[in-house]
Structure formats: C-alpha cells, structure tokens
Amino acid sequence: MRPDAPREPYGSVESTLENLVASREPVTRSRAFMERAGRHLGLDGPTIAELISPQEVRTFRLPCKILGKVIVLWGVLGLHNNARGPFKGGIRLASDVSLWETVELARL
C-alpha cells in the first residue's frame, strides 16, 4: 500500500460490502406498525412490503483529507419514496450507524 493512499478506518472495501450484503433487515417497531396499518386498511402482503421497502439504498465512500492524511468515510443514503415529489430519505456518515438504521430513519 502506498504511504499516501487513503486509509479505510472501518475495514476494507470488500469486507464492508460483504457484511452489508450478508446482513438482513431487523424487525423494527416502524415496520410492525406499517404492517399492522396495512392489514387494517385491507392491503395485500406485496403492497404492504412495497410501502415498507426503500426505493433505493446507496452506499458510498468519501475520501477526506484531515490534518494532512487522507481517510475514507463510508456513507449510506436511504431513499424511501418519491411518489409525491422529492424523495423522503436520509443520509448518514457516522461509523456507528448501520445501513438498516439509515433505512429505518428514512422510513419514518
């Protein structure tokens, strides 16, 4: 590795993406509330699932030069729904925030 190459503070690109792909969305309160509301409205399962699922999730790397060293920050952009205009969504850059937490916050 070159001395001036960006450092990956949270692991390699491959391991980060492997963990992301292998993970599953946890069952959350908002998901349970939306499923309950969908059943109450008489919606079928696929329609409820479509309303709960984000339309798009993007992960990205953001190289930043801080105090003369280049580090790479990972970010997640959750885009929930653009049916009625601009996307409702969220973006997170913190190392302790997971993809699923970002998707959950975009859903609310």
GROMACS .gro file of N, CA and C in nm:
model
  324
    1MET      N    1   0.084  -0.118   0.000
    1MET     CA    2   0.000   0.000   0.000
    1MET      C    3   0.088   0.125   0.000
    2ARG      N    4   0.054   0.220  -0.084
    2ARG     CA    5   0.129   0.345  -0.091
    2ARG      C    6   0.112   0.424   0.038
    3PRO      N    7   0.215   0.496   0.082
    3PRO     CA    8   0.202   0.573   0.206
    3PRO      C    9   0.098   0.684   0.196
    4ASP      N   10   0.074   0.736   0.075
    4ASP     CA   11  -0.024   0.844   0.060
    4ASP      C   12  -0.163   0.793   0.022
    5ALA      N   13  -0.180   0.661   0.019
    5ALA     CA   14  -0.311   0.602  -0.017
    5ALA      C   15  -0.410   0.626   0.096
    6PRO      N   16  -0.538   0.644   0.063
    6PRO     CA   17  -0.639   0.663   0.166
    6PRO      C   18  -0.648   0.542   0.259
    7ARG      N   19  -0.666   0.570   0.388
    7ARG     CA   20  -0.684   0.462   0.485
    7ARG      C   21  -0.832   0.431   0.497
    8GLU      N   22  -0.866   0.305   0.513
    8GLU     CA   23  -1.004   0.263   0.534
    8GLU      C   24  -1.021   0.240   0.684
    9PRO      N   25  -1.077   0.337   0.758
    9PRO     CA   26  -1.082   0.325   0.903
    9PRO      C   27  -1.174   0.214   0.954
   10TYR      N   28  -1.268   0.169   0.876
   10TYR     CA   29  -1.365   0.072   0.925
   10TYR      C   30  -1.353  -0.062   0.854
   11GLY      N   31  -1.236  -0.093   0.800
   11GLY     CA   32  -1.217  -0.220   0.732
   11GLY      C   33  -1.203  -0.200   0.582
   12SER      N   34  -1.170  -0.306   0.514
   12SER     CA   35  -1.151  -0.298   0.370
   12SER      C   36  -1.284  -0.282   0.298
   13VAL      N   37  -1.275  -0.239   0.174
   13VAL     CA   38  -1.395  -0.223   0.093
   13VAL      C   39  -1.467  -0.356   0.079
   14GLU      N   40  -1.392  -0.463   0.053
   14GLU     CA   41  -1.452  -0.594   0.032
   14GLU      C   42  -1.524  -0.643   0.157
   15SER      N   43  -1.461  -0.631   0.274
   15SER     CA   44  -1.525  -0.682   0.396
   15SER      C   45  -1.648  -0.599   0.432
   16THR      N   46  -1.642  -0.468   0.409
   16THR     CA   47  -1.757  -0.383   0.438
   16THR      C   48  -1.875  -0.419   0.349
   17LEU      N   49  -1.850  -0.437   0.220
   17LEU     CA   50  -1.958  -0.473   0.128
   17LEU      C   51  -2.011  -0.613   0.155
   18GLU      N   52  -1.923  -0.707   0.190
   18GLU     CA   53  -1.968  -0.843   0.222
   18GLU      C   54  -2.060  -0.842   0.344
   19ASN      N   55  -2.024  -0.767   0.447
   19ASN     CA   56  -2.109  -0.757   0.566
   19ASN      C   57  -2.243  -0.695   0.532
   20LEU      N   58  -2.241  -0.595   0.447
   20LEU     CA   59  -2.364  -0.527   0.407
   20LEU      C   60  -2.457  -0.620   0.331
   21VAL      N   61  -2.403  -0.693   0.236
   21VAL     CA   62  -2.484  -0.782   0.154
   21VAL      C   63  -2.537  -0.899   0.236
   22ALA      N   64  -2.458  -0.948   0.330
   22ALA     CA   65  -2.497  -1.064   0.410
   22ALA      C   66  -2.598  -1.029   0.519
   23SER      N   67  -2.608  -0.901   0.556
   23SER     CA   68  -2.698  -0.865   0.666
   23SER      C   69  -2.843  -0.864   0.619
   24ARG      N   70  -2.932  -0.878   0.715
   24ARG     CA   71  -3.076  -0.874   0.686
   24ARG      C   72  -3.140  -0.763   0.767
   25GLU      N   73  -3.248  -0.710   0.715
   25GLU     CA   74  -3.316  -0.602   0.786
   25GLU      C   75  -3.377  -0.656   0.914
   26PRO      N   76  -3.349  -0.593   1.027
   26PRO     CA   77  -3.410  -0.638   1.152
   26PRO      C   78  -3.557  -0.598   1.158
   27VAL      N   79  -3.633  -0.670   1.238
   27VAL     CA   80  -3.773  -0.634   1.260
   27VAL      C   81  -3.774  -0.515   1.355
   28THR      N   82  -3.840  -0.408   1.316
   28THR     CA   83  -3.841  -0.285   1.395
   28THR      C   84  -3.984  -0.244   1.425
   29ARG      N   85  -3.997  -0.148   1.517
   29ARG     CA   86  -4.131  -0.101   1.554
   29ARG      C   87  -4.202  -0.036   1.436
   30SER      N   88  -4.131   0.045   1.358
   30SER     CA   89  -4.197   0.113   1.247
   30SER      C   90  -4.246   0.012   1.143
   31ARG      N   91  -4.166  -0.093   1.121
   31ARG     CA   92  -4.208  -0.198   1.027
   31ARG      C   93  -4.334  -0.267   1.078
   32ALA      N   94  -4.336  -0.300   1.207
   32ALA     CA   95  -4.453  -0.365   1.266
   32ALA      C   96  -4.576  -0.274   1.259
   33PHE      N   97  -4.558  -0.145   1.287
   33PHE     CA   98  -4.670  -0.051   1.279
   33PHE      C   99  -4.723  -0.040   1.136
   34MET      N  100  -4.633  -0.035   1.038
   34MET     CA  101  -4.677  -0.024   0.899
   34MET      C  102  -4.748  -0.151   0.852
   35GLU      N  103  -4.700  -0.268   0.896
   35GLU     CA  104  -4.768  -0.393   0.861
   35GLU      C  105  -4.908  -0.396   0.922
   36ARG      N  106  -4.918  -0.355   1.048
   36ARG     CA  107  -5.048  -0.353   1.117
   36ARG      C  108  -5.144  -0.255   1.048
   37ALA      N  109  -5.095  -0.136   1.014
   37ALA     CA  110  -5.179  -0.037   0.946
   37ALA      C  111  -5.222  -0.087   0.809
   38GLY      N  112  -5.132  -0.153   0.737
   38GLY     CA  113  -5.166  -0.208   0.605
   38GLY      C  114  -5.275  -0.313   0.614
   39ARG      N  115  -5.264  -0.402   0.713
   39ARG     CA  116  -5.369  -0.504   0.731
   39ARG      C  117  -5.502  -0.438   0.768
   40HIS      N  118  -5.495  -0.335   0.853
   40HIS     CA  119  -5.617  -0.263   0.895
   40HIS      C  120  -5.684  -0.196   0.774
   41LEU      N  121  -5.605  -0.151   0.678
   41LEU     CA  122  -5.659  -0.088   0.557
   41LEU      C  123  -5.701  -0.189   0.451
   42GLY      N  124  -5.674  -0.318   0.478
   42GLY     CA  125  -5.712  -0.422   0.384
   42GLY      C  126  -5.616  -0.439   0.267
   43LEU      N  127  -5.492  -0.395   0.284
   43LEU     CA  128  -5.392  -0.409   0.177
   43LEU      C  129  -5.336  -0.551   0.176
   44ASP      N  130  -5.298  -0.598   0.059
   44ASP     CA  131  -5.238  -0.732   0.050
   44ASP      C  132  -5.090  -0.726   0.088
   45GLY      N  133  -5.032  -0.843   0.112
   45GLY     CA  134  -4.893  -0.853   0.156
   45GLY      C  135  -4.792  -0.785   0.066
   46PRO      N  136  -4.796  -0.810  -0.067
   46PRO     CA  137  -4.699  -0.745  -0.155
   46PRO      C  138  -4.709  -0.592  -0.154
   47THR      N  139  -4.829  -0.538  -0.141
   47THR     CA  140  -4.845  -0.393  -0.136
   47THR      C  141  -4.785  -0.336  -0.008
   48ILE      N  142  -4.808  -0.404   0.103
   48ILE     CA  143  -4.750  -0.361   0.231
   48ILE      C  144  -4.598  -0.366   0.222
   49ALA      N  145  -4.545  -0.474   0.167
   49ALA     CA  146  -4.399  -0.487   0.154
   49ALA      C  147  -4.341  -0.375   0.067
   50GLU      N  148  -4.411  -0.338  -0.038
   50GLU     CA  149  -4.365  -0.230  -0.126
   50GLU      C  150  -4.363  -0.096  -0.052
   51LEU      N  151  -4.462  -0.072   0.033
   51LEU     CA  152  -4.466   0.052   0.109
   51LEU      C  153  -4.356   0.058   0.215
   52ILE      N  154  -4.320  -0.056   0.270
   52ILE     CA  155  -4.219  -0.062   0.376
   52ILE      C  156  -4.077  -0.052   0.319
   53SER      N  157  -4.054  -0.113   0.205
   53SER     CA  158  -3.918  -0.121   0.149
   53SER      C  159  -3.874   0.013   0.091
   54PRO      N  160  -3.745   0.047   0.109
   54PRO     CA  161  -3.696   0.169   0.047
   54PRO      C  162  -3.688   0.153  -0.104
   55GLN      N  163  -3.707   0.262  -0.174
   55GLN     CA  164  -3.699   0.258  -0.320
   55GLN      C  165  -3.554   0.240  -0.364
   56GLU      N  166  -3.462   0.303  -0.291
   56GLU     CA  167  -3.321   0.296  -0.327
   56GLU      C  168  -3.236   0.310  -0.202
   57VAL      N  169  -3.126   0.235  -0.198
   57VAL     CA  170  -3.026   0.250  -0.092
   57VAL      C  171  -2.890   0.257  -0.161
   58ARG      N  172  -2.817   0.361  -0.132
   58ARG     CA  173  -2.685   0.378  -0.194
   58ARG      C  174  -2.580   0.384  -0.083
   59THR      N  175  -2.470   0.316  -0.106
   59THR     CA  176  -2.355   0.329  -0.017
   59THR      C  177  -2.244   0.396  -0.096
   60PHE      N  178  -2.164   0.472  -0.027
   60PHE     CA  179  -2.057   0.542  -0.096
   60PHE      C  180  -1.938   0.562  -0.003
   61ARG      N  181  -1.824   0.586  -0.066
   61ARG     CA  182  -1.701   0.617   0.007
   61ARG      C  183  -1.667   0.762  -0.020
   62LEU      N  184  -1.627   0.832   0.084
   62LEU     CA  185  -1.595   0.974   0.072
   62LEU      C  186  -1.454   0.998   0.124
   63PRO      N  187  -1.354   1.006   0.034
   63PRO     CA  188  -1.217   1.034   0.079
   63PRO      C  189  -1.208   1.178   0.130
   64CYS      N  190  -1.149   1.196   0.248
   64CYS     CA  191  -1.134   1.329   0.307
   64CYS      C  192  -0.991   1.347   0.355
   65LYS      N  193  -0.938   1.465   0.331
   65LYS     CA  194  -0.804   1.495   0.381
   65LYS      C  195  -0.820   1.569   0.514
   66ILE      N  196  -0.774   1.505   0.620
   66ILE     CA  197  -0.786   1.562   0.754
   66ILE      C  198  -0.647   1.565   0.817
   67LEU      N  199  -0.603   1.684   0.855
   67LEU     CA  200  -0.470   1.702   0.915
   67LEU      C  201  -0.360   1.640   0.830
   68GLY      N  202  -0.371   1.655   0.699
   68GLY     CA  203  -0.268   1.607   0.608
   68GLY      C  204  -0.277   1.461   0.569
   69LYS      N  205  -0.370   1.386   0.628
   69LYS     CA  206  -0.386   1.245   0.593
   69LYS      C  207  -0.521   1.225   0.527
   70VAL      N  208  -0.523   1.139   0.427
   70VAL     CA  209  -0.648   1.108   0.358
   70VAL      C  210  -0.709   0.985   0.424
   71ILE      N  211  -0.832   1.000   0.473
   71ILE     CA  212  -0.906   0.885   0.525
   71ILE      C  213  -1.033   0.871   0.443
   72VAL      N  214  -1.091   0.754   0.446
   72VAL     CA  215  -1.211   0.727   0.369
   72VAL      C  216  -1.327   0.703   0.465
   73LEU      N  217  -1.431   0.783   0.451
   73LEU     CA  218  -1.551   0.767   0.531
   73LEU      C  219  -1.655   0.693   0.448
   74TRP      N  220  -1.727   0.603   0.510
   74TRP     CA  221  -1.837   0.533   0.444
   74TRP      C  222  -1.966   0.608   0.472
   75GLY      N  223  -2.051   0.616   0.373
   75GLY     CA  224  -2.180   0.681   0.390
   75GLY      C  225  -2.291   0.594   0.334
   76VAL      N  226  -2.411   0.617   0.385
   76VAL     CA  227  -2.530   0.546   0.338
   76VAL      C  228  -2.637   0.649   0.308
   77LEU      N  229  -2.699   0.636   0.193
   77LEU     CA  230  -2.808   0.724   0.153
   77LEU      C  231  -2.930   0.636   0.133
   78GLY      N  232  -3.031   0.656   0.216
   78GLY     CA  233  -3.155   0.580   0.204
   78GLY      C  234  -3.262   0.667   0.142
   79LEU      N  235  -3.314   0.625   0.028
   79LEU     CA  236  -3.419   0.700  -0.042
   79LEU      C  237  -3.547   0.617  -0.034
   80HIS      N  238  -3.642   0.663   0.044
   80HIS     CA  239  -3.758   0.579   0.072
   80HIS      C  240  -3.865   0.584  -0.037
   81ASN      N  241  -3.913   0.702  -0.071
   81ASN     CA  242  -4.024   0.708  -0.164
   81ASN      C  243  -4.032   0.846  -0.230
   82ASN      N  244  -4.048   0.848  -0.362
   82ASN     CA  245  -4.063   0.976  -0.432
   82ASN      C  246  -4.198   0.985  -0.505
   83ALA      N  247  -4.297   0.912  -0.457
   83ALA     CA  248  -4.427   0.906  -0.524
   83ALA      C  249  -4.496   1.042  -0.527
   84ARG      N  250  -4.473   1.125  -0.427
   84ARG     CA  251  -4.542   1.254  -0.421
   84ARG      C  252  -4.445   1.371  -0.424
   85GLY      N  253  -4.344   1.361  -0.507
   85GLY     CA  254  -4.248   1.470  -0.518
   85GLY      C  255  -4.108   1.425  -0.481
   86PRO      N  256  -4.027   1.516  -0.426
   86PRO     CA  257  -3.889   1.480  -0.391
   86PRO      C  258  -3.883   1.363  -0.293
   87PHE      N  259  -3.772   1.291  -0.298
   87PHE     CA  260  -3.755   1.174  -0.212
   87PHE      C  261  -3.766   1.211  -0.065
   88LYS      N  262  -3.828   1.122   0.010
   88LYS     CA  263  -3.819   1.123   0.155
   88LYS      C  264  -3.705   1.027   0.184
   89GLY      N  265  -3.608   1.070   0.260
   89GLY     CA  266  -3.495   0.982   0.284
   89GLY      C  267  -3.402   1.036   0.389
   90GLY      N  268  -3.283   0.977   0.397
   90GLY     CA  269  -3.185   1.019   0.495
   90GLY      C  270  -3.046   0.981   0.452
   91ILE      N  271  -2.948   1.051   0.507
   91ILE     CA  272  -2.808   1.021   0.478
   91ILE      C  273  -2.733   1.019   0.610
   92ARG      N  274  -2.643   0.924   0.625
   92ARG     CA  275  -2.564   0.910   0.747
   92ARG      C  276  -2.419   0.885   0.711
   93LEU      N  277  -2.329   0.948   0.786
   93LEU     CA  278  -2.186   0.929   0.765
   93LEU      C  279  -2.117   0.875   0.890
   94ALA      N  280  -2.186   0.858   1.000
   94ALA     CA  281  -2.124   0.813   1.124
   94ALA      C  282  -2.085   0.666   1.117
   95SER      N  283  -1.973   0.632   1.178
   95SER     CA  284  -1.924   0.494   1.173
   95SER      C  285  -2.010   0.399   1.254
   96ASP      N  286  -2.085   0.451   1.350
   96ASP     CA  287  -2.166   0.363   1.435
   96ASP      C  288  -2.311   0.352   1.388
   97VAL      N  289  -2.344   0.406   1.271
   97VAL     CA  290  -2.479   0.399   1.216
   97VAL      C  291  -2.480   0.297   1.103
   98SER      N  292  -2.570   0.200   1.113
   98SER     CA  293  -2.575   0.094   1.012
   98SER      C  294  -2.664   0.133   0.894
   99LEU      N  295  -2.653   0.055   0.790
   99LEU     CA  296  -2.739   0.073   0.673
   99LEU      C  297  -2.886   0.063   0.715
  100TRP      N  298  -2.916  -0.035   0.799
  100TRP     CA  299  -3.056  -0.057   0.837
  100TRP      C  300  -3.109   0.057   0.923
  101GLU      N  301  -3.023   0.117   1.005
  101GLU     CA  302  -3.067   0.231   1.084
  101GLU      C  303  -3.099   0.349   0.993
  102THR      N  304  -3.020   0.369   0.890
  102THR     CA  305  -3.046   0.476   0.794
  102THR      C  306  -3.177   0.453   0.719
  103VAL      N  307  -3.201   0.328   0.678
  103VAL     CA  308  -3.326   0.293   0.610
  103VAL      C  309  -3.445   0.317   0.703
  104GLU      N  310  -3.430   0.278   0.829
  104GLU     CA  311  -3.537   0.298   0.928
  104GLU      C  312  -3.568   0.446   0.946
  105LEU      N  313  -3.466   0.528   0.957
  105LEU     CA  314  -3.487   0.672   0.974
  105LEU      C  315  -3.551   0.734   0.850
  106ALA      N  316  -3.517   0.685   0.732
  106ALA     CA  317  -3.577   0.735   0.608
  106ALA      C  318  -3.724   0.697   0.600
  107ARG      N  319  -3.759   0.582   0.657
  107ARG     CA  320  -3.896   0.532   0.652
  107ARG      C  321  -3.990   0.615   0.739
  108LEU      N  322  -3.939   0.668   0.849
  108LEU     CA  323  -4.024   0.740   0.945
  108LEU      C  324  -4.080   0.869   0.892
   0.00000   0.00000   0.00000
